[in-house]
Coordinates of C-alpha atoms and ligand atoms in Angstrom, one line a residue:
M197 CA -97.8 97.7 2.7
A198 CA -95.9 95.5 0.3
K199 CA -94.6 97.1 -3.2
S200 CA -96.7 96.3 -6.1
F201 CA -96.5 96.9 -9.5
D202 CA -97.8 96.0 -13.0
V203 CA -94.3 94.2 -13.5
V204 CA -91.3 92.8 -12.0
V205 CA -88.0 91.8 -13.5
I206 CA -85.5 89.8 -12.3
G207 CA -82.3 90.6 -14.2
A208 CA -80.7 93.6 -15.7
G209 CA -79.0 92.2 -18.9
P210 CA -80.1 92.8 -22.1
A211 CA -83.0 90.6 -22.2
G212 CA -84.3 91.9 -18.5
Y213 CA -83.1 96.0 -19.2
V214 CA -84.9 95.5 -22.8
A215 CA -88.1 93.9 -21.2
A216 CA -88.0 96.8 -18.4
I217 CA -88.5 99.6 -20.7
R218 CA -90.2 98.1 -23.3
C219 CA -93.0 97.4 -20.1
A220 CA -92.6 101.0 -19.4
Q221 CA -93.1 102.8 -22.8
L222 CA -96.3 100.6 -23.0
G223 CA -97.5 102.3 -19.2
L224 CA -96.5 99.2 -17.0
K225 CA -95.8 100.2 -13.6
T226 CA -91.8 98.4 -14.0
A227 CA -89.4 97.5 -11.2
C228 CA -86.2 95.5 -11.8
I229 CA -84.0 93.6 -9.6
D230 CA -80.4 93.3 -9.9
D231 CA -77.5 92.4 -8.2
W232 CA -74.5 92.8 -10.2
I233 CA -71.8 94.7 -8.5
D234 CA -68.8 95.8 -10.2
A235 CA -65.1 95.6 -9.3
A236 CA -66.0 99.1 -7.2
G237 CA -68.5 97.8 -5.4
K238 CA -70.8 99.5 -6.7
P239 CA -74.6 98.1 -8.6
S240 CA -73.7 98.3 -11.9
L241 CA -77.0 97.2 -14.7
G242 CA -76.7 95.4 -18.0
G243 CA -75.5 92.0 -16.6
T244 CA -72.8 90.0 -18.2
C245 CA -73.5 91.8 -21.8
L246 CA -72.5 94.9 -20.5
N247 CA -70.2 94.5 -17.6
V248 CA -68.0 91.3 -18.8
G249 CA -69.2 90.1 -22.3
C250 CA -70.1 91.4 -25.0
I251 CA -69.0 95.6 -24.7
P252 CA -65.8 94.8 -22.6
S253 CA -64.1 92.4 -25.5
K254 CA -65.5 94.4 -28.2
A255 CA -63.7 97.4 -27.1
L256 CA -60.2 95.1 -26.0
L257 CA -60.5 93.5 -29.7
E258 CA -60.5 97.1 -30.8
S259 CA -58.2 98.3 -29.3
S260 CA -56.0 95.2 -29.6
E261 CA -56.6 95.4 -33.3
R262 CA -55.4 98.9 -33.9
Y263 CA -52.4 98.5 -31.6
H264 CA -51.3 94.9 -34.1
E265 CA -52.0 96.9 -36.9
I266 CA -49.9 99.8 -36.0
K267 CA -47.2 97.6 -34.5
S268 CA -47.1 95.4 -37.9
G269 CA -49.6 96.0 -40.4
L270 CA -48.8 99.6 -41.8
G271 CA -45.6 98.7 -43.9
E272 CA -47.8 97.8 -47.0
H273 CA -49.8 101.2 -46.6
G274 CA -46.3 103.2 -46.6
I275 CA -47.1 104.5 -42.9
V276 CA -43.7 103.8 -41.1
T277 CA -43.9 103.6 -37.6
T278 CA -41.2 103.4 -34.9
G279 CA -41.2 102.8 -31.1
V280 CA -45.4 101.6 -31.2
K281 CA -45.5 100.5 -27.5
L282 CA -48.4 99.3 -25.5
D283 CA -49.8 100.7 -22.8
L284 CA -52.1 98.3 -21.2
A285 CA -53.2 99.9 -18.4
A286 CA -54.4 102.4 -20.2
M287 CA -56.4 100.1 -22.7
Q288 CA -58.0 98.4 -19.6
A289 CA -59.0 101.6 -18.2
R290 CA -60.4 102.9 -21.5
K291 CA -62.8 99.7 -21.9
A292 CA -64.1 100.5 -18.4
K293 CA -65.0 103.9 -19.4
V294 CA -66.5 102.3 -22.2
V295 CA -68.6 100.3 -20.0
S296 CA -69.3 102.7 -16.7
S297 CA -70.8 104.8 -19.9
L298 CA -73.1 102.4 -21.1
T299 CA -74.1 100.9 -17.2
Q300 CA -74.9 104.4 -16.4
G301 CA -76.9 104.9 -19.5
I302 CA -79.1 102.2 -18.6
A303 CA -79.6 104.1 -15.6
G304 CA -80.4 106.7 -17.0
L305 CA -82.7 104.6 -19.1
F306 CA -84.6 103.9 -16.5
K307 CA -85.4 106.4 -14.6
T308 CA -86.2 108.5 -17.6
N309 CA -88.5 105.8 -18.3
R310 CA -89.8 105.8 -14.8
I311 CA -88.9 101.9 -14.0
T312 CA -88.0 101.5 -10.1
A313 CA -84.1 100.1 -9.8
L314 CA -83.9 97.7 -6.8
T315 CA -80.7 96.6 -6.0
G316 CA -80.6 93.1 -4.8
K317 CA -81.6 89.4 -4.9
G318 CA -84.9 88.3 -6.5
Q319 CA -86.9 85.3 -6.3
L320 CA -89.9 84.0 -7.7
L321 CA -92.1 82.8 -4.5
E322 CA -95.1 82.2 -6.8
S323 CA -97.3 83.5 -9.4
G324 CA -97.7 87.1 -8.1
R325 CA -95.0 87.4 -5.6
V326 CA -91.6 88.2 -5.8
G327 CA -88.6 87.8 -2.9
F328 CA -86.0 90.7 -2.7
T329 CA -83.3 90.8 -0.9
P330 CA -82.1 94.1 -0.8
R331 CA -77.9 94.4 -0.8
G332 CA -76.3 94.1 2.6
A333 CA -79.7 93.2 3.7
A334 CA -80.9 89.4 5.5
E335 CA -84.8 90.0 5.4
Q336 CA -86.2 89.3 1.8
E337 CA -89.5 91.4 1.2
V338 CA -92.4 90.7 0.3
I339 CA -93.2 92.5 -3.6
S340 CA -96.4 92.1 -5.4
A341 CA -96.4 91.4 -9.3
Q342 CA -99.2 91.1 -12.1
H343 CA -96.6 89.7 -14.1
I344 CA -92.9 88.5 -13.5
I345 CA -90.3 87.9 -16.2
L346 CA -87.2 85.8 -15.3
A347 CA -84.2 87.4 -17.2
P348 CA -81.2 86.0 -14.2
G349 CA -78.6 85.2 -17.3
S350 CA -75.9 82.6 -17.1
R351 CA -72.4 82.5 -16.2
P352 CA -69.6 79.9 -17.2
V353 CA -69.6 75.8 -16.9
T354 CA -66.1 75.3 -14.5
L355 CA -64.2 71.9 -15.8
G356 CA -63.6 69.8 -12.7
A357 CA -59.9 69.0 -14.8
A358 CA -59.5 72.8 -14.1
P359 CA -60.7 74.5 -11.0
L360 CA -60.0 78.1 -11.1
D361 CA -58.2 79.9 -8.9
G362 CA -59.1 83.8 -10.3
D363 CA -55.7 84.3 -10.6
L364 CA -53.4 81.6 -13.2
V365 CA -56.8 79.9 -13.9
V366 CA -59.7 82.1 -15.0
D367 CA -63.1 82.6 -16.8
S368 CA -63.5 84.7 -19.4
S369 CA -64.0 87.6 -16.9
G370 CA -60.7 87.2 -15.1
A371 CA -59.1 87.1 -19.5
L372 CA -60.8 90.6 -19.8
A373 CA -58.7 92.2 -17.1
F374 CA -55.3 90.8 -16.9
G375 CA -52.9 93.1 -15.8
E376 CA -50.1 92.0 -18.5
V377 CA -50.0 90.3 -21.3
P378 CA -48.9 86.7 -20.4
K379 CA -45.9 85.1 -22.5
R380 CA -47.8 82.4 -22.4
L381 CA -51.7 81.7 -22.8
G382 CA -53.3 79.4 -22.6
I383 CA -57.1 78.5 -23.2
I384 CA -59.4 75.4 -23.2
G385 CA -62.6 75.9 -25.3
A386 CA -61.9 77.4 -28.8
G387 CA -65.6 78.4 -29.7
V388 CA -66.7 82.5 -29.4
I389 CA -64.5 83.1 -26.4
G390 CA -61.6 81.7 -26.9
L391 CA -61.1 83.1 -29.8
E392 CA -62.1 86.3 -29.7
L393 CA -60.0 86.3 -26.7
G394 CA -57.6 84.4 -27.7
S395 CA -57.0 86.8 -30.4
V396 CA -57.3 90.2 -28.3
W397 CA -54.1 88.8 -26.3
R398 CA -52.7 86.9 -29.6
R399 CA -52.4 90.5 -30.8
L400 CA -50.5 92.3 -28.0
G401 CA -47.9 89.3 -27.7
A402 CA -48.9 86.1 -26.5
E403 CA -48.6 82.8 -27.5
V404 CA -51.6 81.2 -28.0
V405 CA -52.7 77.9 -27.1
L406 CA -56.6 76.9 -27.6
L407 CA -57.6 73.1 -26.4
E408 CA -61.1 72.3 -28.3
A409 CA -62.3 69.1 -27.4
Q410 CA -64.3 69.0 -30.8
K411 CA -62.2 67.2 -33.9
E412 CA -64.7 69.9 -36.0
F413 CA -63.7 73.4 -35.5
L414 CA -67.0 75.8 -35.5
S415 CA -69.2 72.9 -35.6
M416 CA -71.8 75.5 -35.6
A417 CA -70.6 77.8 -38.7
D418 CA -71.0 76.5 -42.2
A419 CA -68.0 74.2 -43.1
E420 CA -66.3 75.9 -45.6
L421 CA -65.8 79.3 -44.0
A422 CA -64.9 77.3 -41.0
T423 CA -62.1 75.5 -42.9
Q424 CA -61.1 79.2 -44.4
A425 CA -61.2 80.4 -41.0
L426 CA -59.1 78.5 -39.3
K427 CA -56.2 78.6 -41.9
I428 CA -56.6 82.0 -41.2
F429 CA -56.2 82.2 -37.3
T430 CA -53.9 79.6 -37.3
S431 CA -51.8 82.0 -39.8
Q432 CA -52.4 85.1 -37.4
G433 CA -50.4 82.4 -34.9
L434 CA -53.5 80.7 -32.7
D435 CA -52.3 77.5 -32.3
I436 CA -56.1 75.8 -32.4
R437 CA -55.5 72.0 -31.1
L438 CA -58.5 70.3 -31.4
G439 CA -60.3 66.8 -30.2
C440 CA -58.6 67.2 -27.0
R441 CA -59.2 66.6 -23.8
V442 CA -57.7 68.3 -20.9
T443 CA -56.7 65.2 -17.8
G444 CA -55.4 67.8 -15.1
V445 CA -54.0 70.8 -14.7
K446 CA -51.7 72.4 -11.8
T447 CA -50.5 75.5 -10.8
A448 CA -46.2 75.6 -9.4
R449 CA -44.2 78.8 -9.5
R450 CA -46.4 80.9 -11.4
Q451 CA -47.0 78.4 -13.9
V452 CA -50.0 76.5 -14.9
Q453 CA -49.5 72.7 -16.5
I454 CA -52.0 71.0 -18.3
A455 CA -52.3 67.7 -19.3
Y456 CA -54.3 66.6 -21.7
Q457 CA -54.9 63.8 -24.9
D458 CA -54.5 64.7 -27.6
A459 CA -56.9 64.3 -30.9
D460 CA -54.8 60.6 -31.6
G461 CA -55.0 59.5 -27.9
E462 CA -51.4 60.5 -27.0
V463 CA -50.6 62.2 -23.5
Q464 CA -49.2 65.7 -24.0
E465 CA -48.6 67.9 -21.7
L466 CA -48.2 72.0 -21.9
K467 CA -46.8 75.1 -19.6
V468 CA -48.5 78.3 -20.1
D469 CA -48.6 81.4 -17.9
R470 CA -52.5 81.6 -17.5
L471 CA -55.0 79.4 -18.4
V472 CA -58.2 80.7 -19.9
V473 CA -61.4 78.0 -19.8
A474 CA -64.1 78.9 -22.0
V475 CA -66.2 75.9 -22.8
G476 CA -69.4 77.2 -22.6
R477 CA -71.8 79.1 -20.4
R478 CA -74.5 77.6 -18.0
P479 CA -78.3 79.5 -17.4
N480 CA -78.6 81.3 -13.3
T481 CA -81.5 79.3 -11.6
D482 CA -80.0 78.4 -8.5
G483 CA -82.6 80.2 -6.0
L484 CA -84.1 82.1 -8.6
A485 CA -87.2 80.5 -7.6
A486 CA -88.5 79.4 -4.0
S487 CA -89.1 75.5 -3.7
G488 CA -92.5 76.3 -3.2
A489 CA -92.9 77.7 -6.6
R490 CA -92.6 75.0 -8.5
L491 CA -91.3 76.7 -11.7
Q492 CA -90.0 73.9 -14.0
L493 CA -86.7 73.6 -15.5
D494 CA -85.9 71.6 -18.7
E495 CA -83.6 68.3 -19.1
K496 CA -80.4 70.6 -19.1
G497 CA -81.8 73.0 -16.2
Y498 CA -83.2 75.9 -18.6
V499 CA -86.2 77.0 -17.4
D500 CA -89.0 75.5 -19.1
I501 CA -90.8 77.9 -21.3
D502 CA -93.4 77.5 -24.4
E503 CA -93.0 79.6 -27.6
H504 CA -94.3 83.2 -26.6
C505 CA -91.1 82.3 -23.0
R506 CA -94.8 81.6 -21.0
T507 CA -93.2 79.4 -18.2
N508 CA -95.5 76.6 -15.9
L509 CA -96.7 79.3 -13.9
P510 CA -99.2 81.8 -14.8
N511 CA -98.1 85.2 -15.8
V512 CA -94.7 83.8 -15.1
Y513 CA -92.6 84.5 -18.5
A514 CA -88.3 84.3 -18.9
I515 CA -86.3 85.1 -21.4
G516 CA -82.5 85.8 -22.4
D517 CA -79.3 83.0 -21.6
V518 CA -81.7 81.4 -18.9
V519 CA -84.0 80.0 -21.3
R520 CA -83.4 77.9 -24.8
G521 CA -82.3 79.2 -28.0
P522 CA -78.6 80.4 -28.5
M523 CA -77.0 82.2 -25.4
L524 CA -76.6 86.6 -27.4
A525 CA -77.6 89.1 -26.4
H526 CA -79.6 90.3 -28.8
K527 CA -81.9 87.3 -28.5
G528 CA -82.6 87.8 -25.4
S529 CA -83.3 91.8 -26.1
E530 CA -85.3 90.6 -28.9
E531 CA -87.8 87.9 -25.9
G532 CA -87.7 90.8 -23.4
V533 CA -89.6 93.4 -26.1
A534 CA -92.0 90.1 -27.2
V535 CA -93.0 89.0 -24.0
A536 CA -93.3 93.0 -23.4
E537 CA -95.7 93.4 -26.1
R538 CA -97.7 90.0 -25.3
I539 CA -98.5 91.5 -21.6
A540 CA -99.5 94.4 -22.9
G541 CA -101.9 92.8 -25.2
K542 CA -100.3 93.1 -28.4
A543 CA -98.7 90.6 -30.2
G544 CA -95.1 90.2 -29.7
H545 CA -92.5 87.9 -32.0
V546 CA -88.9 86.6 -32.1
D547 CA -87.6 84.9 -35.5
Y548 CA -85.9 82.0 -34.0
D549 CA -85.0 80.7 -37.4
L550 CA -83.4 84.2 -38.3
I551 CA -80.9 85.0 -35.4
P552 CA -77.5 86.3 -36.6
S553 CA -74.4 84.5 -34.8
V554 CA -71.1 86.8 -35.5
L555 CA -67.4 86.0 -34.2
Y556 CA -65.6 89.6 -34.1
T557 CA -62.2 88.1 -35.0
H558 CA -60.5 90.0 -37.8
P559 CA -61.7 89.5 -40.2
E560 CA -65.2 89.0 -38.6
M561 CA -67.6 85.7 -39.4
A562 CA -70.6 86.1 -39.4
W563 CA -74.4 84.4 -40.9
V564 CA -77.4 83.8 -40.6
G565 CA -80.1 80.8 -41.6
R566 CA -78.9 77.3 -42.0
T567 CA -75.5 75.9 -43.2
E568 CA -75.0 73.6 -46.0
A569 CA -74.7 70.8 -44.5
A570 CA -77.9 71.4 -42.9
V571 CA -80.0 72.2 -46.1
K572 CA -78.1 69.4 -48.0
A573 CA -79.4 66.7 -44.5
A574 CA -82.8 68.6 -44.8
G575 CA -82.7 67.1 -48.8
T576 CA -83.5 71.1 -49.7
D577 CA -82.3 71.3 -53.5
Y578 CA -80.6 73.9 -53.3
R579 CA -77.6 76.6 -55.4
V580 CA -74.9 78.3 -53.7
G581 CA -73.2 82.0 -54.7
S582 CA -70.2 82.7 -53.2
F583 CA -68.2 86.0 -54.0
P584 CA -64.1 85.8 -52.1
F585 CA -63.3 89.0 -50.6
A586 CA -60.0 89.2 -52.9
A587 CA -62.4 90.1 -56.2
S588 CA -64.1 93.2 -54.0
G589 CA -62.4 96.8 -54.1
R590 CA -63.5 97.8 -51.0
A591 CA -61.6 95.0 -49.5
L592 CA -58.5 95.3 -51.4
A593 CA -58.3 99.0 -50.1
V594 CA -59.0 98.2 -46.8
G595 CA -56.3 95.8 -46.7
T596 CA -59.0 93.4 -45.9
S597 CA -59.5 90.7 -48.6
E598 CA -59.4 87.2 -46.8
G599 CA -62.5 85.3 -47.1
M600 CA -66.4 85.2 -49.0
V601 CA -69.8 85.7 -49.2
K602 CA -71.5 82.4 -49.7
I603 CA -75.3 82.8 -50.1
I604 CA -77.3 79.4 -50.3
A605 CA -81.3 79.8 -51.8
D606 CA -83.6 77.1 -52.1
A607 CA -83.4 75.9 -56.1
G608 CA -87.1 75.9 -56.9
T609 CA -88.7 78.9 -55.0
D610 CA -84.5 81.1 -54.7
R611 CA -86.0 81.9 -51.6
I612 CA -82.3 82.4 -49.1
L613 CA -82.1 79.4 -46.9
G614 CA -78.9 80.8 -45.0
V615 CA -76.3 83.9 -45.7
H616 CA -72.7 83.4 -44.6
I617 CA -70.0 85.7 -44.4
L618 CA -66.2 86.0 -43.6
G619 CA -64.7 89.1 -43.8
P620 CA -64.2 92.7 -43.5
G621 CA -67.6 93.8 -41.9
A622 CA -69.2 91.1 -41.6
S623 CA -71.0 91.6 -38.5
E624 CA -72.8 94.5 -40.1
L625 CA -73.0 92.9 -43.5
I626 CA -75.3 90.6 -42.5
A627 CA -77.9 93.1 -41.5
E628 CA -78.6 92.5 -44.8
A629 CA -78.9 89.0 -45.0
V630 CA -81.1 89.8 -42.1
V631 CA -83.7 92.1 -42.9
A632 CA -83.7 90.5 -47.2
M633 CA -84.6 86.9 -44.9
S634 CA -87.0 88.1 -42.6
F635 CA -89.1 89.8 -45.8
G636 CA -88.9 85.9 -47.4
A637 CA -86.2 87.5 -50.1
S638 CA -85.0 85.6 -52.8
S639 CA -81.2 85.6 -54.3
E640 CA -82.6 87.4 -57.3
D641 CA -84.2 90.0 -54.8
L642 CA -81.1 90.9 -53.3
A643 CA -79.3 90.5 -56.7
L644 CA -81.7 93.7 -58.4
T645 CA -81.3 95.5 -55.4
V646 CA -78.4 98.6 -55.9
H647 CA -75.3 98.1 -54.2
A648 CA -73.3 101.4 -53.6
H649 CA -69.8 101.2 -55.2
P650 CA -67.0 100.5 -53.6
T651 CA -68.5 99.0 -50.8
L652 CA -67.5 95.7 -48.5
A653 CA -71.5 95.1 -49.3
E654 CA -71.2 94.5 -53.3
A655 CA -69.4 91.3 -52.4
V656 CA -73.3 90.5 -50.7
H657 CA -74.6 91.6 -54.3
E658 CA -72.2 89.0 -56.6
A659 CA -72.8 86.2 -54.2
A660 CA -76.3 86.7 -54.8
L661 CA -75.7 87.3 -58.4
A662 CA -73.5 84.2 -58.3
V663 CA -76.1 82.0 -57.0
D664 CA -77.7 81.9 -60.8
K665 CA -74.1 82.1 -62.3
R666 CA -74.2 85.8 -63.4
A667 CA -71.7 87.4 -60.8
I668 CA -69.6 89.5 -63.0
H669 CA -66.8 90.2 -61.2
I670 CA -65.5 86.3 -60.6
R671 CA -66.1 83.5 -63.1
N672 CA -69.0 81.5 -62.7
R673 CA -68.4 77.8 -62.1
Ligands
LIG912 P1 -77.3 88.7 -18.1 O1 -76.5 89.4 -19.1 O2 -76.4 87.0 -17.4 O3 -77.1 89.1 -17.1 C1 -78.4 89.1 -15.7 C2 -78.6 89.6 -15.0 O4 -79.3 89.2 -13.6 C3 -77.0 89.9 -14.4 O5 -76.8 91.1 -14.1 C4 -77.1 89.5 -12.9 O6 -75.9 89.7 -11.8 C5 -78.8 89.4 -12.1 N1 -79.0 88.5 -11.5 C6 -78.5 86.8 -11.7 N2 -79.7 86.0 -10.9 C7 -80.8 87.4 -10.0 C8 -81.6 87.4 -9.1 N3 -82.2 85.8 -8.6 N4 -81.7 88.4 -8.3 C9 -81.7 89.9 -8.9 N5 -80.4 89.5 -10.2 C10 -80.1 88.3 -10.5 N6 -73.4 87.5 -27.0 C11 -74.2 88.9 -27.7 O7 -74.8 89.0 -28.7 N7 -72.8 89.5 -29.1 C12 -71.2 89.4 -28.3 O8 -70.7 89.8 -28.6 C13 -71.1 88.7 -27.1 N8 -69.7 88.6 -26.0 C14 -69.7 88.0 -25.0 C15 -68.4 88.0 -24.8 C16 -68.8 87.5 -23.1 C17 -67.2 87.8 -22.6 C18 -69.2 86.6 -22.5 C19 -69.0 86.1 -21.1 C20 -70.7 86.8 -22.9 C21 -71.1 87.5 -24.7 N9 -72.1 87.6 -25.0 C22 -72.2 88.1 -26.1 C23 -73.2 87.1 -24.6 C24 -74.3 87.5 -23.6 O9 -73.0 88.4 -23.0 C25 -75.2 86.9 -23.1 O10 -75.8 86.1 -24.2 C26 -75.8 88.2 -22.4 O11 -76.0 89.4 -21.4 C27 -77.8 87.4 -21.7 O12 -78.0 88.5 -21.5 P2 -79.5 88.1 -20.0 O13 -80.1 89.4 -19.7 O14 -79.9 86.7 -20.3 O15 -78.3 88.0 -19.5
LIG913 P1 -68.5 78.4 -26.9 O1 -70.1 77.1 -26.9 O2 -69.3 79.0 -28.1 O3 -67.3 77.6 -26.9 C1 -67.5 76.7 -26.0 C2 -66.0 75.4 -26.5 O4 -65.6 74.9 -25.4 C3 -67.0 74.7 -27.6 O5 -66.7 74.8 -29.1 C4 -66.8 73.0 -26.7 O6 -67.0 71.9 -28.3 C5 -65.9 73.6 -26.3 N1 -65.7 72.4 -25.1 C6 -66.3 72.8 -24.1 N2 -65.7 71.4 -23.3 C7 -64.9 71.2 -23.4 C8 -63.3 70.2 -22.8 N3 -63.9 70.0 -21.5 N4 -62.7 71.1 -23.2 C9 -62.5 71.3 -24.3 N5 -63.2 72.2 -25.3 C10 -64.6 72.4 -24.4 O7 -69.3 78.6 -25.9 P2 -68.3 80.0 -25.0 O8 -67.1 80.7 -26.3 O9 -67.7 79.6 -23.6 O10 -68.7 81.2 -25.1 C11 -70.0 81.2 -24.0 C12 -71.3 82.0 -24.6 O11 -71.0 83.4 -24.9 C13 -71.6 81.8 -26.2 O12 -73.3 80.6 -26.0 C14 -72.0 82.3 -27.0 O13 -73.0 82.3 -27.9 C15 -71.8 83.7 -26.2 N6 -71.1 84.7 -26.5 C16 -70.8 85.2 -28.0 C17 -70.0 86.5 -28.2 C18 -70.2 86.5 -29.7 O14 -71.6 86.9 -30.0 N7 -70.0 87.4 -30.6 C19 -69.0 86.4 -28.0 C20 -68.7 85.4 -27.1 C21 -69.5 84.6 -26.2

């Protein structure tokens, strides 16, 4: 008899595994199909995020930052270090351990929640029916499911001008696994991955050149902070070239030769030891649905959904990177929870206006809500309060005082419209802004909230005070 479930989830990344766990918590008989196989040839839950995304990149960012600081940043603390050496193999082994402890953790959570984990390929056949091809098998089984959640994630965009060879020209997964520090590293794309992985290898000693197509740096961020960030990253040795169009890539004698047109239209050539292509990701929809299923995709190839993540087919949902919106783990997870709740007859909700973005560089950059340019373009009357970390006692004590907090509030209602942070601990500080904005807070609400001293969070408090020109530790203009 065919296997039968209340819910079958295809994909066990942060969207799919979270959806599966929440479904099981709500009493639904749940299965999750996933086809990820790790470098050792073993199934590994957690998708891109845990295996080759958020987690391994943050492990390397942490290790490389410590190496860099111990090697060259402790002198001003009066700590003298000599003979500091890099053991990249040990650094990579630590990364692998962090990844495996988390992926095994998901397997454990599936067991405790009685979720059936199926290793292999899933395919939507029609509403109520999923095809499952177990790993290594040729035959597809049919599983019946009252509800189906599609969470197959995304994969890197490739460039015709820079084909990957898995050795010298790689994508982000390859760049997380280098066995030696390249002397010269080229990166196509100065987006989130380019900047994070560029920072890792720069700190470990590589000369890093980023070739970015857009003339504007980090166009999705607030322009004022992006300008500051560009200066800081450049001073760290990241050679960021904007407005570049790569026209061809050749490899010869273990070297990569890149031909590109610079912002002035001049033809340029760059030679590097390794090249990373990091120009965005695209949804995994190839073979996701049988042709007869008639699953509707949008014009960009994402699964087409409504505001409740419902596809055009009854009881079939789609979440995470395979649907519109930012390709972020926490966005996919929230969609997973919301869909599970809806299947169980409850109200699920994702506030798409309040999804925080974080760049895990040094210093970090994080934001939520609208940029000043977006608020201006909408014709909203607004006020801005900002506070530099250079005036924060804690930031000075920590030794990272670059950057600022900027709060944009409606001039009439004082409701907070956007919060932008470049500075130490930005990834954690942004959570306060998200909570405040979720509750419809005004800048005055934040200004009236007591913040412990000395903390980095005081900079958020001071920026809120600055909206009303009453910050204490800076001159109000
Ligand atoms: P995925 O994580 O891609 O998981 C999908 C899973 O489904 C995979 O295991 C895949 O193999 C499987 N699958 C696909 N098709 C099928 C099928 N037909 N049958 C069975 N299984 C299938 N986001 C953040 O929020 N913060 C970060 O710091 C961050 N850092 C990142 C760093 C890097 C280098 C990269 C590449 C990404 C990063 N991201 C980060 C993005 C984040 O990884 C993705 O947004 C997130 O993983 C998307 O989750 P998902 O569940 O939709 O898909
Ligand atoms: P991205 O969209 O952040 O950056 C890609 C960059 O490449 C853009 O700046 C784009 O203008 C540029 N580009 C595109 N085509 C180009 C070309 N032909 N030549 C030169 N430049 C070109 O994408 P990404 O960095 O690849 O990351 C993929 C996804 O993963 C993102 O959506 C991101 O949200 C997610 N991610 C998130 C985090 C995080 O949350 N910290 C970290 C890594 C990745």
